[in-house]
mmCIF file of C-alpha atoms in Angstrom:
data_model
loop_
_atom_site.group_PDB
_atom_site.id
_atom_site.type_symbol
_atom_site.label_atom_id
_atom_site.label_comp_id
_atom_site.label_asym_id
_atom_site.label_seq_id
_atom_site.Cartn_x
_atom_site.Cartn_y
_atom_site.Cartn_z
ATOM 1 C CA MET A 1 13.116 -53.282 -34.511
ATOM 2 C CA ALA A 2 15.179 -51.719 -31.659
ATOM 3 C CA HIS A 3 17.244 -49.820 -34.121
ATOM 4 C CA PHE A 4 14.071 -48.434 -35.768
ATOM 5 C CA THR A 5 12.621 -47.193 -32.229
ATOM 6 C CA LEU A 6 15.874 -45.502 -31.130
ATOM 7 C CA SER A 7 16.037 -43.782 -34.474
ATOM 8 C CA ARG A 8 12.484 -42.652 -33.854
ATOM 9 C CA ARG A 9 13.330 -41.342 -30.676
ATOM 10 C CA ALA A 10 16.458 -39.372 -31.725
ATOM 11 C CA ALA A 11 14.116 -38.262 -34.424
ATOM 12 C CA LEU A 12 11.487 -36.822 -32.217
ATOM 13 C CA ALA A 13 14.063 -35.493 -29.712
ATOM 14 C CA GLY A 14 15.365 -33.481 -32.656
ATOM 15 C CA LEU A 15 11.965 -31.932 -33.329
ATOM 16 C CA LEU A 16 11.560 -31.335 -29.839
ATOM 17 C CA LEU A 17 14.760 -29.248 -29.567
ATOM 18 C CA SER A 18 14.130 -27.512 -33.089
ATOM 19 C CA THR A 19 10.866 -26.627 -31.743
ATOM 20 C CA LEU A 20 12.195 -25.302 -28.545
ATOM 21 C CA ALA A 21 14.820 -23.241 -30.486
ATOM 22 C CA PHE A 22 12.319 -21.896 -32.684
ATOM 23 C CA VAL A 23 10.011 -20.793 -29.829
ATOM 24 C CA ALA A 24 12.940 -19.378 -27.624
ATOM 25 C CA PRO A 25 13.382 -16.065 -29.570
ATOM 26 C CA ALA A 26 10.082 -14.786 -28.643
ATOM 27 C CA HIS A 27 11.783 -14.149 -25.161
ATOM 28 C CA ALA A 28 15.049 -13.661 -26.367
ATOM 29 C CA ASP A 29 14.233 -10.802 -28.571
ATOM 30 C CA LYS A 30 12.866 -8.850 -25.595
ATOM 31 C CA THR A 31 15.000 -6.336 -23.557
ATOM 32 C CA LYS A 32 14.970 -7.567 -19.899
ATOM 33 C CA VAL A 33 14.046 -4.829 -17.574
ATOM 34 C CA LYS A 34 13.885 -4.894 -14.000
ATOM 35 C CA LEU A 35 11.296 -3.314 -11.525
ATOM 36 C CA GLY A 36 11.764 -3.061 -8.226
ATOM 37 C CA PHE A 37 9.369 -3.612 -5.355
ATOM 38 C CA LEU A 38 9.644 -2.702 -1.569
ATOM 39 C CA GLY A 39 7.234 -3.139 1.115
ATOM 40 C CA PRO A 40 7.279 -4.782 4.523
ATOM 41 C CA LEU A 41 7.575 -8.619 4.033
ATOM 42 C CA SER A 42 8.391 -9.511 7.700
ATOM 43 C CA GLY A 43 7.042 -8.341 10.861
ATOM 44 C CA GLY A 44 3.724 -7.156 12.049
ATOM 45 C CA ASN A 45 2.608 -5.299 8.513
ATOM 46 C CA ALA A 46 4.230 -8.041 6.585
ATOM 47 C CA GLN A 47 0.340 -9.355 5.585
ATOM 48 C CA GLN A 48 0.499 -5.700 3.794
ATOM 49 C CA GLY A 49 3.449 -6.118 2.115
ATOM 50 C CA LEU A 50 3.137 -9.693 1.115
ATOM 51 C CA GLY A 51 -0.226 -9.104 -0.604
ATOM 52 C CA ALA A 52 1.188 -6.183 -2.327
ATOM 53 C CA LYS A 53 4.079 -7.943 -3.652
ATOM 54 C CA ASN A 54 1.909 -10.284 -5.326
ATOM 55 C CA GLY A 55 -0.376 -7.787 -6.810
ATOM 56 C CA PHE A 56 3.361 -6.324 -8.449
ATOM 57 C CA LEU A 57 4.496 -9.581 -9.489
ATOM 58 C CA LEU A 58 0.728 -10.699 -10.977
ATOM 59 C CA ALA A 59 1.063 -7.310 -13.231
ATOM 60 C CA ILE A 60 4.582 -8.353 -14.267
ATOM 61 C CA GLU A 61 3.371 -11.869 -15.310
ATOM 62 C CA GLN A 62 0.612 -10.601 -17.454
ATOM 63 C CA ALA A 63 2.965 -8.075 -18.886
ATOM 64 C CA ASN A 64 5.498 -10.813 -19.875
ATOM 65 C CA ALA A 65 2.550 -12.878 -21.437
ATOM 66 C CA LYS A 66 1.622 -10.413 -23.982
ATOM 67 C CA ALA A 67 2.828 -11.394 -27.267
ATOM 68 C CA ASP A 68 3.546 -7.929 -28.667
ATOM 69 C CA GLY A 69 5.332 -6.805 -25.581
ATOM 70 C CA LYS A 70 8.871 -5.271 -26.236
ATOM 71 C CA TYR A 71 10.167 -6.170 -22.736
ATOM 72 C CA GLU A 72 10.510 -8.836 -20.586
ATOM 73 C CA PHE A 73 9.877 -7.456 -17.148
ATOM 74 C CA GLU A 74 11.841 -9.041 -14.068
ATOM 75 C CA GLY A 75 10.729 -8.198 -10.252
ATOM 76 C CA VAL A 76 13.388 -7.383 -7.789
ATOM 77 C CA VAL A 77 11.527 -7.941 -4.442
ATOM 78 C CA LEU A 78 13.101 -6.450 -1.304
ATOM 79 C CA ASP A 79 11.926 -6.417 2.289
ATOM 80 C CA ASP A 80 11.985 -2.872 3.801
ATOM 81 C CA ALA A 81 10.750 -4.188 7.343
ATOM 82 C CA SER A 82 8.552 -1.215 8.023
ATOM 83 C CA ASP A 83 12.008 0.401 8.596
ATOM 84 C CA PRO A 84 13.225 3.507 7.504
ATOM 85 C CA GLN A 85 17.067 2.590 7.863
ATOM 86 C CA THR A 86 16.459 -0.911 6.145
ATOM 87 C CA GLY A 87 14.127 0.547 3.463
ATOM 88 C CA VAL A 88 17.301 3.043 2.501
ATOM 89 C CA SER A 89 19.644 -0.150 2.209
ATOM 90 C CA ALA A 90 17.036 -2.126 -0.238
ATOM 91 C CA ALA A 91 16.739 1.356 -2.004
ATOM 92 C CA MET A 92 20.352 1.641 -2.704
ATOM 93 C CA LYS A 93 20.697 -1.962 -3.638
ATOM 94 C CA LEU A 94 17.890 -1.281 -6.386
ATOM 95 C CA VAL A 95 19.269 2.160 -7.677
ATOM 96 C CA ASN A 96 23.025 0.714 -7.797
ATOM 97 C CA ASP A 97 21.659 -2.093 -10.095
ATOM 98 C CA PRO A 98 21.891 -1.039 -13.808
ATOM 99 C CA GLU A 99 19.102 -2.899 -15.033
ATOM 100 C CA VAL A 100 16.727 -1.632 -12.446
ATOM 101 C CA ILE A 101 14.980 1.031 -14.386
ATOM 102 C CA ALA A 102 11.957 1.952 -11.761
ATOM 103 C CA ALA A 103 10.298 0.871 -8.535
ATOM 104 C CA THR A 104 7.313 1.053 -6.607
ATOM 105 C CA GLY A 105 7.447 0.783 -2.820
ATOM 106 C CA HIS A 106 6.150 1.375 0.802
ATOM 107 C CA TRP A 107 3.416 0.964 3.027
ATOM 108 C CA ASN A 108 5.042 2.915 5.600
ATOM 109 C CA SER A 109 5.034 6.633 5.209
ATOM 110 C CA PRO A 110 8.306 7.186 7.484
ATOM 111 C CA VAL A 111 10.006 4.546 4.896
ATOM 112 C CA ALA A 112 8.745 6.361 1.833
ATOM 113 C CA LEU A 113 10.092 9.683 3.197
ATOM 114 C CA ALA A 114 13.505 7.980 3.786
ATOM 115 C CA THR A 115 13.696 6.235 0.402
ATOM 116 C CA MET A 116 12.528 9.161 -1.736
ATOM 117 C CA PRO A 117 15.900 11.272 -1.882
ATOM 118 C CA VAL A 118 17.656 8.039 -2.874
ATOM 119 C CA PHE A 119 15.388 7.640 -6.063
ATOM 120 C CA ALA A 120 15.720 11.271 -6.777
ATOM 121 C CA ARG A 121 19.296 11.237 -6.220
ATOM 122 C CA PHE A 122 19.597 8.465 -8.831
ATOM 123 C CA GLN A 123 16.550 9.946 -11.074
ATOM 124 C CA THR A 124 15.056 6.672 -10.985
ATOM 125 C CA PRO A 125 11.117 6.750 -10.976
ATOM 126 C CA LEU A 126 9.334 5.433 -7.785
ATOM 127 C CA VAL A 127 5.501 5.024 -7.488
ATOM 128 C CA ILE A 128 4.135 4.722 -4.189
ATOM 129 C CA TRP A 129 1.667 1.976 -3.450
ATOM 130 C CA GLY A 130 0.666 2.475 0.012
ATOM 131 C CA ALA A 131 2.109 5.314 2.353
ATOM 132 C CA ILE A 132 -0.249 7.781 2.786
ATOM 133 C CA SER A 133 1.487 10.813 4.341
ATOM 134 C CA PRO A 134 0.600 14.333 2.713
ATOM 135 C CA ALA A 135 4.172 14.947 2.895
ATOM 136 C CA ILE A 136 5.464 12.580 0.283
ATOM 137 C CA THR A 137 3.612 14.188 -2.772
ATOM 138 C CA GLN A 138 3.944 17.865 -1.130
ATOM 139 C CA GLN A 139 7.694 17.937 -1.731
ATOM 140 C CA ASN A 140 6.624 17.264 -5.438
ATOM 141 C CA LEU A 141 10.020 15.362 -6.214
ATOM 142 C CA PRO A 142 9.685 14.528 -10.370
ATOM 143 C CA GLU A 143 10.676 11.171 -9.546
ATOM 144 C CA VAL A 144 7.823 10.177 -6.961
ATOM 145 C CA THR A 145 4.256 9.781 -7.650
ATOM 146 C CA ARG A 146 1.499 7.869 -5.779
ATOM 147 C CA VAL A 147 -1.463 6.058 -6.556
ATOM 148 C CA THR A 148 -2.945 5.715 -3.201
ATOM 149 C CA PRO A 149 -4.981 8.824 -1.592
ATOM 150 C CA THR A 150 -3.698 10.537 1.149
ATOM 151 C CA LEU A 151 -4.236 10.244 4.908
ATOM 152 C CA LEU A 152 -6.543 13.740 4.368
ATOM 153 C CA THR A 153 -8.771 11.764 1.961
ATOM 154 C CA GLU A 154 -9.595 9.455 4.959
ATOM 155 C CA ASN A 155 -9.259 11.495 8.061
ATOM 156 C CA LYS A 156 -11.559 14.207 6.823
ATOM 157 C CA PRO A 157 -14.845 12.236 6.245
ATOM 158 C CA LEU A 158 -14.013 10.058 9.364
ATOM 159 C CA SER A 159 -14.055 13.386 11.213
ATOM 160 C CA GLU A 160 -17.206 14.831 10.141
ATOM 161 C CA TRP A 161 -18.571 11.369 10.530
ATOM 162 C CA ALA A 162 -17.595 11.043 14.084
ATOM 163 C CA VAL A 163 -18.591 14.156 15.197
ATOM 164 C CA LYS A 164 -22.102 14.541 13.104
ATOM 165 C CA THR A 165 -23.319 10.827 12.891
ATOM 166 C CA LEU A 166 -21.734 8.899 15.779
ATOM 167 C CA GLY A 167 -22.098 11.840 18.161
ATOM 168 C CA ALA A 168 -18.487 12.089 19.437
ATOM 169 C CA LYS A 169 -18.505 15.691 20.301
ATOM 170 C CA ARG A 170 -15.107 15.296 22.566
ATOM 171 C CA ILE A 171 -12.336 13.391 20.971
ATOM 172 C CA ALA A 172 -9.156 12.477 22.418
ATOM 173 C CA ILE A 173 -6.004 11.875 19.838
ATOM 174 C CA ILE A 174 -3.108 9.456 20.863
ATOM 175 C CA ALA A 175 -0.403 8.843 17.983
ATOM 176 C CA ASP A 176 3.265 8.204 17.409
ATOM 177 C CA THR A 177 5.793 10.716 16.678
ATOM 178 C CA SER A 178 6.618 9.839 13.221
ATOM 179 C CA ASP A 179 5.772 11.907 10.365
ATOM 180 C CA PHE A 180 2.497 9.632 9.629
ATOM 181 C CA GLY A 181 1.265 10.011 13.027
ATOM 182 C CA LYS A 182 1.938 13.578 13.538
ATOM 183 C CA ALA A 183 0.348 14.216 10.130
ATOM 184 C CA ASN A 184 -2.984 12.129 11.107
ATOM 185 C CA ALA A 185 -2.867 14.331 14.566
ATOM 186 C CA ASP A 186 -2.798 17.349 12.823
ATOM 187 C CA ALA A 187 -5.378 16.235 10.129
ATOM 188 C CA VAL A 188 -7.936 15.378 12.943
ATOM 189 C CA THR A 189 -7.056 18.429 15.110
ATOM 190 C CA THR A 190 -8.342 20.581 11.968
ATOM 191 C CA PHE A 191 -11.381 18.514 10.795
ATOM 192 C CA VAL A 192 -12.940 17.669 14.200
ATOM 193 C CA PRO A 193 -13.415 21.227 14.907
ATOM 194 C CA GLU A 194 -14.657 22.077 11.443
ATOM 195 C CA SER A 195 -16.911 19.655 12.183
ATOM 196 C CA GLY A 196 -18.593 21.090 15.386
ATOM 197 C CA GLY A 197 -16.293 18.694 17.804
ATOM 198 C CA GLU A 198 -13.536 19.548 20.190
ATOM 199 C CA ILE A 199 -10.266 18.006 20.706
ATOM 200 C CA VAL A 200 -10.095 17.428 24.286
ATOM 201 C CA SER A 201 -6.197 16.194 24.469
ATOM 202 C CA THR A 202 -3.364 15.231 22.276
ATOM 203 C CA ASP A 203 -0.771 12.677 23.237
ATOM 204 C CA LEU A 204 2.391 12.161 20.818
ATOM 205 C CA LEU A 205 4.405 9.132 21.798
ATOM 206 C CA PRO A 206 7.539 7.538 20.228
ATOM 207 C CA VAL A 207 7.212 5.011 17.698
ATOM 208 C CA GLY A 208 6.908 1.543 19.110
ATOM 209 C CA SER A 209 5.486 2.622 22.847
ATOM 210 C CA THR A 210 3.553 -0.092 24.241
ATOM 211 C CA ASP A 211 2.286 1.121 27.439
ATOM 212 C CA PHE A 212 -0.715 3.585 27.037
ATOM 213 C CA ARG A 213 -2.396 3.019 30.636
ATOM 214 C CA THR A 214 -1.637 6.430 32.157
ATOM 215 C CA ILE A 215 -2.841 8.244 29.357
ATOM 216 C CA LEU A 216 -5.939 6.325 29.049
ATOM 217 C CA THR A 217 -6.626 6.311 32.962
ATOM 218 C CA THR A 218 -6.426 10.312 32.670
ATOM 219 C CA LEU A 219 -8.667 10.454 30.004
ATOM 220 C CA LYS A 220 -11.221 8.418 32.092
ATOM 221 C CA SER A 221 -12.056 11.515 33.955
ATOM 222 C CA LYS A 222 -12.034 13.684 31.025
ATOM 223 C CA ASN A 223 -15.666 12.796 29.836
ATOM 224 C CA VAL A 224 -14.378 11.829 26.241
ATOM 225 C CA ASP A 225 -16.655 10.362 23.735
ATOM 226 C CA ALA A 226 -14.037 8.719 21.201
ATOM 227 C CA ILE A 227 -10.206 7.876 21.074
ATOM 228 C CA TYR A 228 -8.764 8.571 17.863
ATOM 229 C CA PHE A 229 -5.500 6.621 17.262
ATOM 230 C CA GLY A 230 -2.888 8.095 14.792
ATOM 231 C CA GLY A 231 -0.570 5.151 14.239
ATOM 232 C CA VAL A 232 -0.704 1.361 12.712
ATOM 233 C CA ILE A 233 -1.431 -2.156 13.380
ATOM 234 C CA THR A 234 0.564 -3.298 16.541
ATOM 235 C CA GLU A 235 0.376 -0.233 18.720
ATOM 236 C CA ALA A 236 -3.233 -0.008 17.969
ATOM 237 C CA GLY A 237 -3.847 -3.444 18.851
ATOM 238 C CA ILE A 238 -2.315 -2.803 22.291
ATOM 239 C CA LEU A 239 -4.260 0.394 22.689
ATOM 240 C CA ALA A 240 -7.358 -1.043 22.093
ATOM 241 C CA LYS A 241 -6.746 -3.851 24.607
ATOM 242 C CA GLN A 242 -5.414 -1.533 27.232
ATOM 243 C CA MET A 243 -8.395 0.615 26.685
ATOM 244 C CA LYS A 244 -10.488 -2.244 27.802
ATOM 245 C CA GLU A 245 -8.184 -3.100 30.783
ATOM 246 C CA VAL A 246 -8.733 0.327 32.307
ATOM 247 C CA GLY A 247 -12.185 0.404 31.513
ATOM 248 C CA LEU A 248 -12.415 2.976 28.917
ATOM 249 C CA ASP A 249 -15.548 1.885 26.895
ATOM 250 C CA LYS A 250 -15.344 4.323 24.192
ATOM 251 C CA PRO A 251 -15.024 3.664 19.934
ATOM 252 C CA MET A 252 -11.647 3.975 18.922
ATOM 253 C CA LEU A 253 -11.209 5.805 15.705
ATOM 254 C CA GLY A 254 -8.489 5.312 13.019
ATOM 255 C CA THR A 255 -7.569 5.216 9.404
ATOM 256 C CA SER A 256 -6.889 2.286 7.298
ATOM 257 C CA GLY A 257 -3.248 1.702 8.827
ATOM 258 C CA MET A 258 -5.026 -0.119 11.423
ATOM 259 C CA TYR A 259 -7.047 -2.249 8.926
ATOM 260 C CA ASP A 260 -5.031 -5.498 9.025
ATOM 261 C CA PRO A 261 -5.980 -9.073 10.783
ATOM 262 C CA GLU A 262 -2.888 -8.567 12.951
ATOM 263 C CA PHE A 263 -4.826 -5.739 14.697
ATOM 264 C CA ILE A 264 -7.212 -8.129 15.731
ATOM 265 C CA ALA A 265 -5.073 -10.739 16.764
ATOM 266 C CA VAL A 266 -3.046 -8.259 19.041
ATOM 267 C CA ALA A 267 -6.427 -6.559 20.230
ATOM 268 C CA GLY A 268 -8.420 -9.743 21.016
ATOM 269 C CA ASP A 269 -12.033 -8.858 21.751
ATOM 270 C CA ALA A 270 -11.119 -5.413 22.589
ATOM 271 C CA ALA A 271 -10.829 -5.009 18.795
ATOM 272 C CA GLN A 272 -14.502 -4.544 18.421
ATOM 273 C CA ALA A 273 -14.177 -1.055 19.848
ATOM 274 C CA ALA A 274 -12.379 0.033 16.503
ATOM 275 C CA ILE A 275 -14.239 1.722 13.642
ATOM 276 C CA VAL A 276 -11.712 2.968 10.938
ATOM 277 C CA SER A 277 -11.798 4.498 7.586
ATOM 278 C CA TYR A 278 -10.707 2.784 4.442
ATOM 279 C CA PRO A 279 -10.833 3.954 0.942
ATOM 280 C CA ALA A 280 -13.314 2.560 -1.034
ATOM 281 C CA ALA A 281 -12.138 1.517 -4.556
ATOM 282 C CA ALA A 282 -14.799 1.757 -7.312
ATOM 283 C CA VAL A 283 -15.875 -1.832 -8.128
ATOM 284 C CA THR A 284 -15.177 -1.864 -11.831
ATOM 285 C CA ASP A 285 -14.928 -4.832 -14.026
ATOM 286 C CA SER A 286 -10.939 -4.410 -13.830
ATOM 287 C CA LEU A 287 -11.205 -4.666 -10.221
ATOM 288 C CA LYS A 288 -13.199 -7.882 -10.487
ATOM 289 C CA LYS A 289 -10.769 -9.394 -13.124
ATOM 290 C CA LEU A 290 -7.877 -8.550 -10.904
ATOM 291 C CA ASP A 291 -9.509 -10.468 -7.836
ATOM 292 C CA ALA A 292 -10.343 -13.384 -10.223
ATOM 293 C CA ASP A 293 -6.716 -13.365 -11.588
ATOM 294 C CA TYR A 294 -5.083 -13.321 -8.028
ATOM 295 C CA ALA A 295 -7.325 -16.442 -7.139
ATOM 296 C CA ALA A 296 -6.749 -18.210 -9.990
ATOM 297 C CA ARG A 297 -2.969 -17.668 -9.912
ATOM 298 C CA GLY A 298 -2.844 -19.519 -6.456
ATOM 299 C CA PHE A 299 -0.689 -17.395 -4.340
ATOM 300 C CA ALA A 300 0.308 -18.608 -1.077
ATOM 301 C CA GLU A 301 -0.925 -15.391 0.484
ATOM 302 C CA ALA A 302 -4.245 -13.813 0.530
ATOM 303 C CA SER A 303 -4.600 -10.557 -1.029
ATOM 304 C CA SER A 304 -4.509 -7.283 0.991
ATOM 305 C CA PRO A 305 -6.042 -3.926 0.856
ATOM 306 C CA TYR A 306 -3.198 -2.818 -1.013
ATOM 307 C CA THR A 307 -2.934 -5.521 -3.513
ATOM 308 C CA LYS A 308 -4.876 -3.548 -6.103
ATOM 309 C CA TYR A 309 -2.710 -0.485 -5.606
ATOM 310 C CA ALA A 310 0.646 -2.563 -6.116
ATOM 311 C CA PHE A 311 -1.049 -4.301 -9.104
ATOM 312 C CA ASP A 312 -1.816 -0.723 -10.793
ATOM 313 C CA ALA A 313 1.553 1.087 -9.705
ATOM 314 C CA ALA A 314 3.265 -1.683 -11.429
ATOM 315 C CA ASN A 315 1.084 -1.313 -14.669
ATOM 316 C CA VAL A 316 1.668 2.569 -14.571
ATOM 317 C CA LEU A 317 5.466 1.831 -14.462
ATOM 318 C CA ILE A 318 5.127 -0.944 -17.522
ATOM 319 C CA GLN A 319 2.701 1.743 -19.281
ATOM 320 C CA ALA A 320 5.274 4.400 -18.969
ATOM 321 C CA ILE A 321 8.494 2.341 -20.032
ATOM 322 C CA ASN A 322 6.520 0.926 -23.048
ATOM 323 C CA GLU A 323 6.037 4.598 -24.286
ATOM 324 C CA THR A 324 9.419 6.154 -23.655
ATOM 325 C CA GLY A 325 11.563 3.263 -23.893
ATOM 326 C CA VAL A 326 14.375 2.499 -21.024
ATOM 327 C CA GLU A 327 17.317 4.747 -21.708
ATOM 328 C CA ASP A 328 16.019 7.881 -20.253
ATOM 329 C CA LYS A 329 14.701 7.466 -16.804
ATOM 330 C CA THR A 330 14.017 11.080 -16.724
ATOM 331 C CA ALA A 331 11.588 11.021 -19.330
ATOM 332 C CA ILE A 332 9.919 7.499 -17.881
ATOM 333 C CA SER A 333 9.264 9.731 -14.545
ATOM 334 C CA ALA A 334 7.760 12.562 -16.970
ATOM 335 C CA ALA A 335 5.643 10.093 -18.890
ATOM 336 C CA ILE A 336 4.414 8.901 -15.442
ATOM 337 C CA ARG A 337 3.087 12.402 -14.638
ATOM 338 C CA LYS A 338 1.432 12.655 -17.842
ATOM 339 C CA ILE A 339 -0.211 9.292 -17.983
ATOM 340 C CA LYS A 340 -3.482 7.938 -18.199
ATOM 341 C CA HIS A 341 -3.859 4.479 -16.885
ATOM 342 C CA GLU A 342 -6.981 2.370 -16.773
ATOM 343 C CA GLY A 343 -6.289 0.543 -13.363
ATOM 344 C CA ALA A 344 -7.869 -1.756 -11.283
ATOM 345 C CA THR A 345 -8.641 1.311 -8.810
ATOM 346 C CA GLY A 346 -10.264 3.289 -11.785
ATOM 347 C CA THR A 347 -8.565 5.923 -14.060
ATOM 348 C CA ILE A 348 -5.272 7.006 -13.008
ATOM 349 C CA THR A 349 -3.919 10.376 -13.574
ATOM 350 C CA PHE A 350 -1.592 12.555 -11.480
ATOM 351 C CA ASP A 351 -1.799 15.958 -10.188
ATOM 352 C CA GLU A 352 1.314 18.708 -10.583
ATOM 353 C CA ASN A 353 2.773 17.116 -7.151
ATOM 354 C CA GLY A 354 2.362 13.561 -8.788
ATOM 355 C CA GLN A 355 -0.751 12.720 -6.491
ATOM 356 C CA THR A 356 -3.526 10.310 -7.889
ATOM 357 C CA GLN A 357 -6.481 11.976 -8.838
ATOM 358 C CA THR A 358 -8.711 9.415 -8.962
ATOM 359 C CA PRO A 359 -11.622 9.776 -6.896
ATOM 360 C CA VAL A 360 -12.044 8.108 -3.780
ATOM 361 C CA GLU A 361 -14.871 7.601 -1.201
ATOM 362 C CA ILE A 362 -14.355 6.087 2.196
ATOM 363 C CA GLU A 363 -16.020 3.433 3.795
ATOM 364 C CA LEU A 364 -16.160 2.278 7.556
ATOM 365 C CA LYS A 365 -14.837 -0.816 9.059
ATOM 366 C CA THR A 366 -15.441 -2.483 12.415
ATOM 367 C CA VAL A 367 -14.586 -6.019 13.891
ATOM 368 C CA ARG A 368 -17.373 -8.434 14.554
ATOM 369 C CA ASP A 369 -17.012 -12.112 15.339
ATOM 370 C CA GLY A 370 -12.956 -11.757 14.889
ATOM 371 C CA ALA A 371 -12.993 -10.118 11.459
ATOM 372 C CA TRP A 372 -13.147 -7.052 9.655
ATOM 373 C CA THR A 373 -16.564 -6.140 8.473
ATOM 374 C CA SER A 374 -18.613 -3.079 6.873
ATOM 375 C CA TYR A 375 -19.739 -0.971 9.984
ATOM 376 C CA LYS A 376 -23.404 -0.695 10.681
ATOM 377 C CA ALA A 377 -24.772 1.404 13.455
ATOM 378 C CA ASN A 378 -26.663 -0.447 16.288
#
């Protein structure tokens, strides 16, 4: 009996191995293709990058699960730390790997603007999933496209609403000196007067500034109706907190660059002064499915506002590669420019500069009870 049991076990083991050998070629037949991801995975902006990273990886997992796929995609995830120099180093690592065919990247505009020449020099396609400076697509590099709207899309309706609905006729601008900050300041300087308002003052400070008290104290005497901040999360939180400290009880306006739980953590109770514009993705069946799939996947991190954009960016790359193959990166970039992709954010096409043409509306967000919520006038 013992001999019979051992023989039976051996036979079952052999059957299992033969079954595995039979199944294995389904993946073995596929050509491995690496896709890069770049974003802030550490530091104050990490939640944006981590949620986007998960959207990117989810798109790859779903592509690999398709039985008829020609390629086995592998994600190469690198931290740009919201820092241009770190971003360039990470980009160089990607383009010097011959198995990396294309990439998606960046929440911060200064980082994207720093890495774009790297991808262009190596003719490697890059789809931007987060950065919103108009300068990114104004350069019209053939390798670069973007699935997110620009900051103009957010600042124009925000300016119109602030002047005409909120009644903020006199607005002061505070921004950082990055391309992102200056572009925000320039946009609001144009759109507020067009809407019938006035820009009282503009102050541009170095990135990372943490003391706004002198400027804010001066603004108290200028009868301003609102403060517009053209920077991002941490500095925005510090500004809101210092507005409360100096007794400047006015709305603090900004774009989606401030829309993050970390802003609330930094600003504390002062966060309630913030009103930000945020691109509202159409509620499509595809977006509902992405939300459900993300939850079912059980990622360690919650989704972020940019999860859907990174998911779409990865799928744009995957569709273009499936259409053209992997031998010619220039052909992939050209295919991306001509693509029509049904994504979580809607139907994605690109204009002649590589900017998404997906229609976008904004919604207004503010902070209540320690969390971001839709803005409602009192």
